[in-house]
Tab-separated table of C-alpha atoms in Angstrom:
chain	number	residue	atom	x	y	z
N	1	GLN	CA	-22.177	204.121	-72.428
N	2	VAL	CA	-25.627	203.028	-72.927
N	3	GLN	CA	-26.306	199.380	-73.781
N	4	LEU	CA	-29.556	197.640	-74.578
N	5	VAL	CA	-30.369	194.056	-73.711
N	6	GLU	CA	-33.227	192.436	-75.354
N	7	SER	CA	-35.045	189.208	-74.307
N	8	GLY	CA	-37.894	187.111	-75.178
N	9	GLY	CA	-38.687	185.815	-78.671
N	10	GLY	CA	-38.707	182.285	-79.825
N	11	VAL	CA	-41.004	179.928	-81.839
N	12	VAL	CA	-44.691	179.943	-81.528
N	13	GLN	CA	-47.668	178.586	-83.475
N	14	ALA	CA	-49.954	181.023	-85.281
N	15	GLY	CA	-52.563	182.515	-82.964
N	16	GLY	CA	-50.153	182.304	-80.021
N	17	SER	CA	-48.466	185.046	-78.029
N	18	LEU	CA	-44.897	186.132	-77.117
N	19	ARG	CA	-43.517	188.933	-74.993
N	20	LEU	CA	-40.315	190.832	-75.761
N	21	SER	CA	-38.486	192.877	-73.202
N	22	CYS	CA	-35.690	195.406	-73.571
N	23	ALA	CA	-33.650	197.095	-70.906
N	24	ALA	CA	-31.047	199.913	-70.944
N	25	SER	CA	-27.978	199.972	-68.865
N	26	GLY	CA	-26.695	203.071	-67.400
N	27	SER	CA	-27.903	205.565	-64.780
N	28	GLY	CA	-29.205	209.003	-65.150
N	29	ILE	CA	-30.477	208.589	-68.672
N	30	SER	CA	-33.644	210.012	-69.941
N	31	ILE	CA	-35.096	207.963	-72.809
N	32	ASN	CA	-37.274	209.904	-75.250
N	33	VAL	CA	-38.585	207.150	-77.448
N	34	MET	CA	-38.551	203.432	-77.106
N	35	GLY	CA	-39.678	200.964	-79.607
N	36	TRP	CA	-39.156	197.992	-81.999
N	37	TYR	CA	-38.293	197.432	-85.660
N	38	ARG	CA	-38.459	194.150	-87.355
N	39	GLN	CA	-36.766	192.712	-90.471
N	40	ALA	CA	-37.941	189.701	-92.211
N	41	PRO	CA	-35.727	187.759	-94.605
N	42	GLY	CA	-35.399	189.572	-97.941
N	43	LYS	CA	-37.424	192.625	-96.673
N	44	GLN	CA	-36.540	196.063	-95.328
N	45	ARG	CA	-36.550	196.798	-91.680
N	46	GLU	CA	-40.001	198.204	-90.729
N	47	LEU	CA	-41.057	200.175	-87.696
N	48	VAL	CA	-43.409	197.961	-85.639
N	49	THR	CA	-44.213	200.323	-82.738
N	50	GLN	CA	-42.776	203.074	-80.614
N	51	ILE	CA	-43.747	204.885	-77.360
N	52	THR	CA	-42.806	208.297	-76.093
N	53	ARG	CA	-41.612	209.082	-72.626
N	54	GLY	CA	-45.094	210.609	-71.968
N	55	GLY	CA	-46.728	207.231	-72.979
N	56	SER	CA	-47.945	208.012	-76.516
N	57	SER	CA	-47.639	205.062	-78.790
N	58	THR	CA	-48.020	204.288	-82.512
N	59	TYR	CA	-48.191	200.995	-84.303
N	60	ALA	CA	-47.764	199.714	-87.830
N	61	ASP	CA	-51.103	199.015	-89.457
N	62	SER	CA	-50.228	195.364	-89.691
N	63	VAL	CA	-49.918	194.840	-85.830
N	64	LYS	CA	-52.723	197.233	-84.591
N	65	GLY	CA	-55.010	195.476	-82.126
N	66	ARG	CA	-52.636	192.578	-81.725
N	67	PHE	CA	-49.356	194.149	-80.233
N	68	THR	CA	-49.109	196.300	-77.200
N	69	ILE	CA	-46.102	198.271	-76.174
N	70	SER	CA	-45.498	199.492	-72.610
N	71	ARG	CA	-42.576	201.221	-70.812
N	72	ASP	CA	-41.271	201.723	-67.308
N	73	ASN	CA	-39.502	204.998	-67.026
N	74	THR	CA	-38.106	204.233	-63.688
N	75	LYS	CA	-36.498	201.003	-64.803
N	76	ASN	CA	-35.681	202.101	-68.400
N	77	THR	CA	-37.393	199.112	-69.781
N	78	VAL	CA	-39.935	198.466	-72.490
N	79	ASP	CA	-42.051	195.514	-73.241
N	80	LEU	CA	-43.864	194.274	-76.392
N	81	GLN	CA	-46.791	191.993	-75.872
N	82	MET	CA	-47.530	190.144	-79.090
N	83	SER	CA	-50.867	188.277	-79.534
N	84	SER	CA	-52.738	186.599	-82.239
N	85	LEU	CA	-49.369	186.027	-83.981
N	86	LYS	CA	-49.257	185.387	-87.666
N	87	PRO	CA	-46.641	183.681	-89.896
N	88	GLU	CA	-46.006	187.052	-91.439
N	89	ASP	CA	-44.907	188.298	-88.125
N	90	THR	CA	-41.788	186.084	-88.369
N	91	ALA	CA	-38.683	188.398	-88.188
N	92	VAL	CA	-35.835	189.552	-86.209
N	93	TYR	CA	-37.095	192.159	-83.942
N	94	TYR	CA	-34.749	194.948	-82.810
N	95	CYS	CA	-35.447	197.039	-79.783
N	96	PHE	CA	-34.218	200.796	-79.951
N	97	PHE	CA	-34.060	203.708	-77.689
N	98	VAL	CA	-33.638	207.290	-78.495
N	99	ILE	CA	-31.603	209.293	-76.035
N	100	ASP	CA	-30.745	212.810	-76.627
N	101	TRP	CA	-31.466	212.422	-80.404
N	102	GLN	CA	-29.194	209.477	-80.686
N	103	THR	CA	-30.513	206.016	-81.359
N	104	TYR	CA	-29.302	202.932	-79.596
N	105	TRP	CA	-29.999	199.357	-80.768
N	106	ALA	CA	-30.360	196.056	-79.055
N	107	GLN	CA	-28.826	192.930	-80.620
N	108	GLY	CA	-32.168	191.696	-82.049
N	109	THR	CA	-34.237	188.510	-81.235
N	110	GLN	CA	-35.688	186.111	-83.558
N	111	VAL	CA	-39.512	185.578	-83.504
N	112	THR	CA	-40.833	182.597	-85.649
N	113	VAL	CA	-44.470	182.034	-86.029
N	114	SER	CA	-45.341	178.639	-87.594
N	115	SER	CA	-48.512	178.068	-89.495
């Protein structure tokens, strides 16, 4: 069974940077899409970014130019480098993987950006 383990997150001042990482356990898996959603208090979960196995990535307009997603297909890992963070980036960030059309989720990690 595939399990995702997420790391990173924390508290940072506005303008600062954080890096999130996510790794999948299990061997012989082929991950189609990797990415992150986030959910702020009182708001719906939103797609932040995702990247395909071939390396094509998309970003929410609100994070374009500030966030960068990258993946390592040999290690089944994905990273999210977040820069120029804003208070409105404060949320719980959830890593997800799509394997054979099934979506797997990590436990979520809190990112708090103070003004």
